PDB file of C-alpha atoms in Angstrom:
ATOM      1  CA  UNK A   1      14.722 -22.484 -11.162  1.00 79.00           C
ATOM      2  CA  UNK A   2      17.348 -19.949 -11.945  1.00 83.00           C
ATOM      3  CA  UNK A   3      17.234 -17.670  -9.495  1.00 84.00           C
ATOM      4  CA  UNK A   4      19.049 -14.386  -9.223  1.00 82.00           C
ATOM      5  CA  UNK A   5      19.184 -12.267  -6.171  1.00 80.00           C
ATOM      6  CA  UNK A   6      20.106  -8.469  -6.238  1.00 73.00           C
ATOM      7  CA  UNK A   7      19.998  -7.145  -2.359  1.00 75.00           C
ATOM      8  CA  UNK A   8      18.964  -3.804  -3.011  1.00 74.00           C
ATOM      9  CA  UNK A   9      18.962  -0.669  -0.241  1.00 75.00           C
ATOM     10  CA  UNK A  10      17.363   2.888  -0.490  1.00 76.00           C
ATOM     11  CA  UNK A  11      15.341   4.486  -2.584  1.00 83.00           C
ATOM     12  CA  UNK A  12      16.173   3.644  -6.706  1.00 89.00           C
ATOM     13  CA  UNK A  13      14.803   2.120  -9.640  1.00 92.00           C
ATOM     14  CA  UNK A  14      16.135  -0.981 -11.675  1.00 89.00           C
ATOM     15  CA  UNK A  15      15.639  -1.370 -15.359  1.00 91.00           C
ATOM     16  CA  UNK A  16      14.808  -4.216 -17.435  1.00 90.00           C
ATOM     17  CA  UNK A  17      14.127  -5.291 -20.541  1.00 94.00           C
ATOM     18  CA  UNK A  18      10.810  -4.081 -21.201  1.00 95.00           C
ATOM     19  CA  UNK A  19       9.935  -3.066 -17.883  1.00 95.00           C
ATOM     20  CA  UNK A  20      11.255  -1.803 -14.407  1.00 95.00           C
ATOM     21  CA  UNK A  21      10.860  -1.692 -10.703  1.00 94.00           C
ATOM     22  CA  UNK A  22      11.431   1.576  -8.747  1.00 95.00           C
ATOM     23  CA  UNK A  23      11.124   1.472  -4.897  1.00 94.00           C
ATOM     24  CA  UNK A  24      10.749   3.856  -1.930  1.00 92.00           C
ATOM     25  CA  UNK A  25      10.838   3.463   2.127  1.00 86.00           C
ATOM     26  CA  UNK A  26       7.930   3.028   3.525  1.00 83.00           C
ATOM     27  CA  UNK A  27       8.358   4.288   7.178  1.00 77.00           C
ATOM     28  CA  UNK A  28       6.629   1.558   9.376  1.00 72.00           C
ATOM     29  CA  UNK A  29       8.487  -0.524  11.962  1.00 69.00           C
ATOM     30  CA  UNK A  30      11.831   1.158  11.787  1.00 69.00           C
ATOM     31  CA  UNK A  31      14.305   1.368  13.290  1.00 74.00           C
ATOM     32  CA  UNK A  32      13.575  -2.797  13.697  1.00 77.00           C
ATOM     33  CA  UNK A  33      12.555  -3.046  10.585  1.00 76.00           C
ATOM     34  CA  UNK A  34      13.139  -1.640   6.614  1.00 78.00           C
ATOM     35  CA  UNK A  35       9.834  -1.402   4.708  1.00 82.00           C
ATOM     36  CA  UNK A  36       9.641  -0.854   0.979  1.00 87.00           C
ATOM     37  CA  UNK A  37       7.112   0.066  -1.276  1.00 92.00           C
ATOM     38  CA  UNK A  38       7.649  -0.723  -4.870  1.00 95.00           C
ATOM     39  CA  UNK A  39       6.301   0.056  -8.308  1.00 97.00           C
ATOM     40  CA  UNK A  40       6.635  -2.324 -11.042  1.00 97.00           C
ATOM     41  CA  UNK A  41       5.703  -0.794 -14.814  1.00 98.00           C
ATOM     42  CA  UNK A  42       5.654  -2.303 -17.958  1.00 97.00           C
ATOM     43  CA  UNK A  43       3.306  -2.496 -21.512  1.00 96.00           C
ATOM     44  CA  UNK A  44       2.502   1.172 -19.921  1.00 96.00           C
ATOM     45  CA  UNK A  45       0.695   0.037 -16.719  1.00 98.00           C
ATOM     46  CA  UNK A  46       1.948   0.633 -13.351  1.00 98.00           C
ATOM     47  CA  UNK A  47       1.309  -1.259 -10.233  1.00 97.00           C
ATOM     48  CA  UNK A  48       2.271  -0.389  -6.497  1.00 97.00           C
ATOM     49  CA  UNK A  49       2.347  -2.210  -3.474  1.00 95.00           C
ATOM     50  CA  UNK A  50       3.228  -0.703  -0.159  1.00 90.00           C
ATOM     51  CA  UNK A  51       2.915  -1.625   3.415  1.00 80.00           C
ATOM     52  CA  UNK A  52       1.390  -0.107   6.215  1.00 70.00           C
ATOM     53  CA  UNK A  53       2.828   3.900   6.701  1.00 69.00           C
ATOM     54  CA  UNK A  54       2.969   4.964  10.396  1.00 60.00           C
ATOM     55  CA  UNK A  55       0.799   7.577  11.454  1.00 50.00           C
ATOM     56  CA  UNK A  56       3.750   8.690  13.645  1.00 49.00           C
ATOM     57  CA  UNK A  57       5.055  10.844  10.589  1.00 52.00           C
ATOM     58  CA  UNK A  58       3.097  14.162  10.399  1.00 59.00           C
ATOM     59  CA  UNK A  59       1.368  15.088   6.789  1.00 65.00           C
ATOM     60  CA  UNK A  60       0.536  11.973   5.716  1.00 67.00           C
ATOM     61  CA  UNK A  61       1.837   9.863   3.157  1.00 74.00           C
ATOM     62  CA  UNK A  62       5.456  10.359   2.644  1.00 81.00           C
ATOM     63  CA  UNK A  63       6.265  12.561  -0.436  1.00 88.00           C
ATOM     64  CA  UNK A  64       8.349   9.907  -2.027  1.00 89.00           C
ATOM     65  CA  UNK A  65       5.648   7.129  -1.144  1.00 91.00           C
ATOM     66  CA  UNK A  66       3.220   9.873  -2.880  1.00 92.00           C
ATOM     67  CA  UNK A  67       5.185   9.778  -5.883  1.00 95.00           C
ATOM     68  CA  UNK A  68       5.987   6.592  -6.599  1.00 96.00           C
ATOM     69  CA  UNK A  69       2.002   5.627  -6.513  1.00 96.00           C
ATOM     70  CA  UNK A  70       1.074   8.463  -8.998  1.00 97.00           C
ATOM     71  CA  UNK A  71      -0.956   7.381 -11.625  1.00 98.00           C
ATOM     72  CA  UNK A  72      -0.372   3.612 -11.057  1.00 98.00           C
ATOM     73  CA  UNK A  73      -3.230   1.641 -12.362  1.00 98.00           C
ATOM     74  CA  UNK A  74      -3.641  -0.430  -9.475  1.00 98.00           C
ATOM     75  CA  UNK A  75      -2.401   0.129  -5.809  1.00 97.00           C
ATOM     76  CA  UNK A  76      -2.377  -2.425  -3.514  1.00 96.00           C
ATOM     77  CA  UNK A  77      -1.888  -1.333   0.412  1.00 92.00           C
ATOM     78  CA  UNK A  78      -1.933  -2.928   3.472  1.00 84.00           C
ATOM     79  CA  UNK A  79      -4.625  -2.201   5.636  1.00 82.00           C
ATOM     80  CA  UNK A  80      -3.650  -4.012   9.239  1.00 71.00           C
ATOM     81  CA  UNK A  81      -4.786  -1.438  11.088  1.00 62.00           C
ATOM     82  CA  UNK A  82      -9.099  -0.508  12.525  1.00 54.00           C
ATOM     83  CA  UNK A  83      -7.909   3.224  12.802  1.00 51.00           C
ATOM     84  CA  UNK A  84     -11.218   5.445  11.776  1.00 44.00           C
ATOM     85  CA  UNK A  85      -8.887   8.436  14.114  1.00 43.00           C
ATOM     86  CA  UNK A  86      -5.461   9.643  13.540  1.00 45.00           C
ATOM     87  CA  UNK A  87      -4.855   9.431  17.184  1.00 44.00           C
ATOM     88  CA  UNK A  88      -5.189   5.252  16.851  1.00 45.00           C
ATOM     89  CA  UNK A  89      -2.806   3.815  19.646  1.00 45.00           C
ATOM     90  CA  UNK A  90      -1.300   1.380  17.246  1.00 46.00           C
ATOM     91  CA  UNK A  91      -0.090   4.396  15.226  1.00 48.00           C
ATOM     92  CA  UNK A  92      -0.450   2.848  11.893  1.00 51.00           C
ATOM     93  CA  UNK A  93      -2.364   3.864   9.050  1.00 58.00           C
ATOM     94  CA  UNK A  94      -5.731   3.778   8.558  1.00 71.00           C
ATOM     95  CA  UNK A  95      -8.402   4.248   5.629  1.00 80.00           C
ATOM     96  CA  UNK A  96      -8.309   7.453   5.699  1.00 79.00           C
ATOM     97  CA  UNK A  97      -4.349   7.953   4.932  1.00 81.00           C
ATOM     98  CA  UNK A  98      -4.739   4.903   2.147  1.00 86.00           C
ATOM     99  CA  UNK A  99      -7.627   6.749   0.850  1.00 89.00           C
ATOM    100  CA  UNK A 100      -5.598   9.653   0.797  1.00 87.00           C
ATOM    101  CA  UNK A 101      -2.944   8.512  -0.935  1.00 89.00           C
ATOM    102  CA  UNK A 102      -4.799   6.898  -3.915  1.00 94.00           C
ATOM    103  CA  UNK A 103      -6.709  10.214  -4.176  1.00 95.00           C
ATOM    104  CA  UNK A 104      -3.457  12.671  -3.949  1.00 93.00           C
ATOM    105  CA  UNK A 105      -1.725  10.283  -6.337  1.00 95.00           C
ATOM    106  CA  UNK A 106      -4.311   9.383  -8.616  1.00 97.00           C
ATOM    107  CA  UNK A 107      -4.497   5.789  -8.345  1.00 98.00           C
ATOM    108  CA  UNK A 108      -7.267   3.977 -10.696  1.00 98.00           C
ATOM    109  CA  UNK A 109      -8.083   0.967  -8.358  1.00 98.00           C
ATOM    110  CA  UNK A 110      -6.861   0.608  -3.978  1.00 97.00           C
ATOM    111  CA  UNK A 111      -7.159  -2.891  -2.795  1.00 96.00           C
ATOM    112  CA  UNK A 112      -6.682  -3.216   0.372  1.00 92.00           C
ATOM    113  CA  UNK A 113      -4.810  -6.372   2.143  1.00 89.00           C
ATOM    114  CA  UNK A 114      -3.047  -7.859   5.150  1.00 85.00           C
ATOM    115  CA  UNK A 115      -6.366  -7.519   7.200  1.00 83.00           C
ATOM    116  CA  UNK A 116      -5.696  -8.622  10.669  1.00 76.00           C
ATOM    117  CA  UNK A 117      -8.555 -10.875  12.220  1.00 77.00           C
ATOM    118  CA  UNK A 118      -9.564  -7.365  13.954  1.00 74.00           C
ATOM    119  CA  UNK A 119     -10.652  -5.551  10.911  1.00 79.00           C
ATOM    120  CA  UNK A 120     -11.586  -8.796   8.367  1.00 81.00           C
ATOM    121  CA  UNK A 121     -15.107  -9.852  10.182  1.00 81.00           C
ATOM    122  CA  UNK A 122     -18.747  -8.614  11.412  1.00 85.00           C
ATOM    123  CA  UNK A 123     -19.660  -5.021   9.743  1.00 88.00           C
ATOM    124  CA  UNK A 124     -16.048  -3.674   9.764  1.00 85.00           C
ATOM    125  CA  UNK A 125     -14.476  -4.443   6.269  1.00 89.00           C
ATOM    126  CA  UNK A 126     -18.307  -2.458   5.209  1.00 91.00           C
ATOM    127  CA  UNK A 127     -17.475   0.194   7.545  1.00 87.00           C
ATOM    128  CA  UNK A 128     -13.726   0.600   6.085  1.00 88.00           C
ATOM    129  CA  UNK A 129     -14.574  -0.053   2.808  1.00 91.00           C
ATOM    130  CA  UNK A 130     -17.395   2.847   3.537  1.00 91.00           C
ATOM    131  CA  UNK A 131     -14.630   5.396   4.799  1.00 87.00           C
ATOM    132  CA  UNK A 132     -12.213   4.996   2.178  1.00 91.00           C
ATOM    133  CA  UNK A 133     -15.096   5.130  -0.567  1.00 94.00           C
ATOM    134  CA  UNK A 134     -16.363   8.627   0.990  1.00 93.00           C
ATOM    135  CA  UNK A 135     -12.635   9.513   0.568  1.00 91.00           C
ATOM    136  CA  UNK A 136     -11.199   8.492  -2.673  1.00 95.00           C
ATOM    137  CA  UNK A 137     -13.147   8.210  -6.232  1.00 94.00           C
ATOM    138  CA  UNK A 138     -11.607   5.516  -7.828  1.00 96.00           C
ATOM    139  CA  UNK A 139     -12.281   1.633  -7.502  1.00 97.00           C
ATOM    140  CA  UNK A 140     -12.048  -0.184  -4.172  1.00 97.00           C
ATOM    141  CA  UNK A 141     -11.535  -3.740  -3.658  1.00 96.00           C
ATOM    142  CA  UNK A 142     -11.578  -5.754  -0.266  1.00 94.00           C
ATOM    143  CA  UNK A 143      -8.228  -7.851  -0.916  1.00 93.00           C
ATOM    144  CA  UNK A 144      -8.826 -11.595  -0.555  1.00 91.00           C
ATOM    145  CA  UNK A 145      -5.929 -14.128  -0.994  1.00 89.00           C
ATOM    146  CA  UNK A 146      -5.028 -15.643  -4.101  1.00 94.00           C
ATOM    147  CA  UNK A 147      -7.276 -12.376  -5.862  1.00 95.00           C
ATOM    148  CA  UNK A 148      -5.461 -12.192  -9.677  1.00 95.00           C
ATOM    149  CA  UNK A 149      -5.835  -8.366 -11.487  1.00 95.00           C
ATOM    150  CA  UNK A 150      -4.958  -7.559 -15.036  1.00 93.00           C
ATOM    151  CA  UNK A 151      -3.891  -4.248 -15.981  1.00 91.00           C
TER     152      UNK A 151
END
């Protein structure tokens, strides 16, 4: 295949033909690590991905996290972490702050993926599943691998 490789750094948005791809930081294993979240759009549809946000950062969701998921049709966000408290020792984010988000940014579907053996068995992707309903009004999906969405 012909593969092209831009490395790309920060916060910014590249531009296509027909569509585009705009990315934030994602604060959650830095410094040893930089996280992105990233929206591609195109045909008028938005879809976000971003990975797990550190509950270390007071407020919530970043505010540039917050607005790159507004309004996207479908959001998906890693869910690693069983934190039903903010005070979780692991200090990353639970259902609550992904429920959050997808409220505050008005997200029409949150799948949820990157389950960690922890949370993906017995009554606890029911529990979560529970919490983030309670939380945010839009569609909720249990991400599975190789799930396919069209927007």
């Amino acid at each position: 295949p012909d593969t092209r490789v831009a490395e790309l750094s920060g916060d910014g948005v590249l531009e296509f033909a027909g569509w585009r791809i705009q990315r934030c930081e994602a604060p959650h294993y830095q410094p040893y690590l930089d996280s992105f979240a990233y929206r591609v759009e195109a045909g008028g549809k938005a879809f976000v991905y971003t990975s797990d946000v550190n509950l270390a950062r007071p407020g919530g969701a970043p505010p540039a996290l917050l607005e790159l998921a507004r309004g996207a049709d479908l959001l998906v966000h890693y869910l690693n972490a069983f934190a039903f408290e903010a005070n979780h020792p692991g200090g990353l984010a639970g259902p609550r702050l992904a429920a959050a988000l997808a409220r505050e940014a008005g997200v029409k579907t949150l799948v949820t993926t990157h389950h960690g053996p922890w949370i993906d068995g017995g009554d606890r992707p029911q529990r979560l599943l529970a919490e983030i309903r309670a939380a945010f009004g839009g569609e909720v999906i249990w991400g599975e691998d190789l799930m396919a969405f069209t927007l």
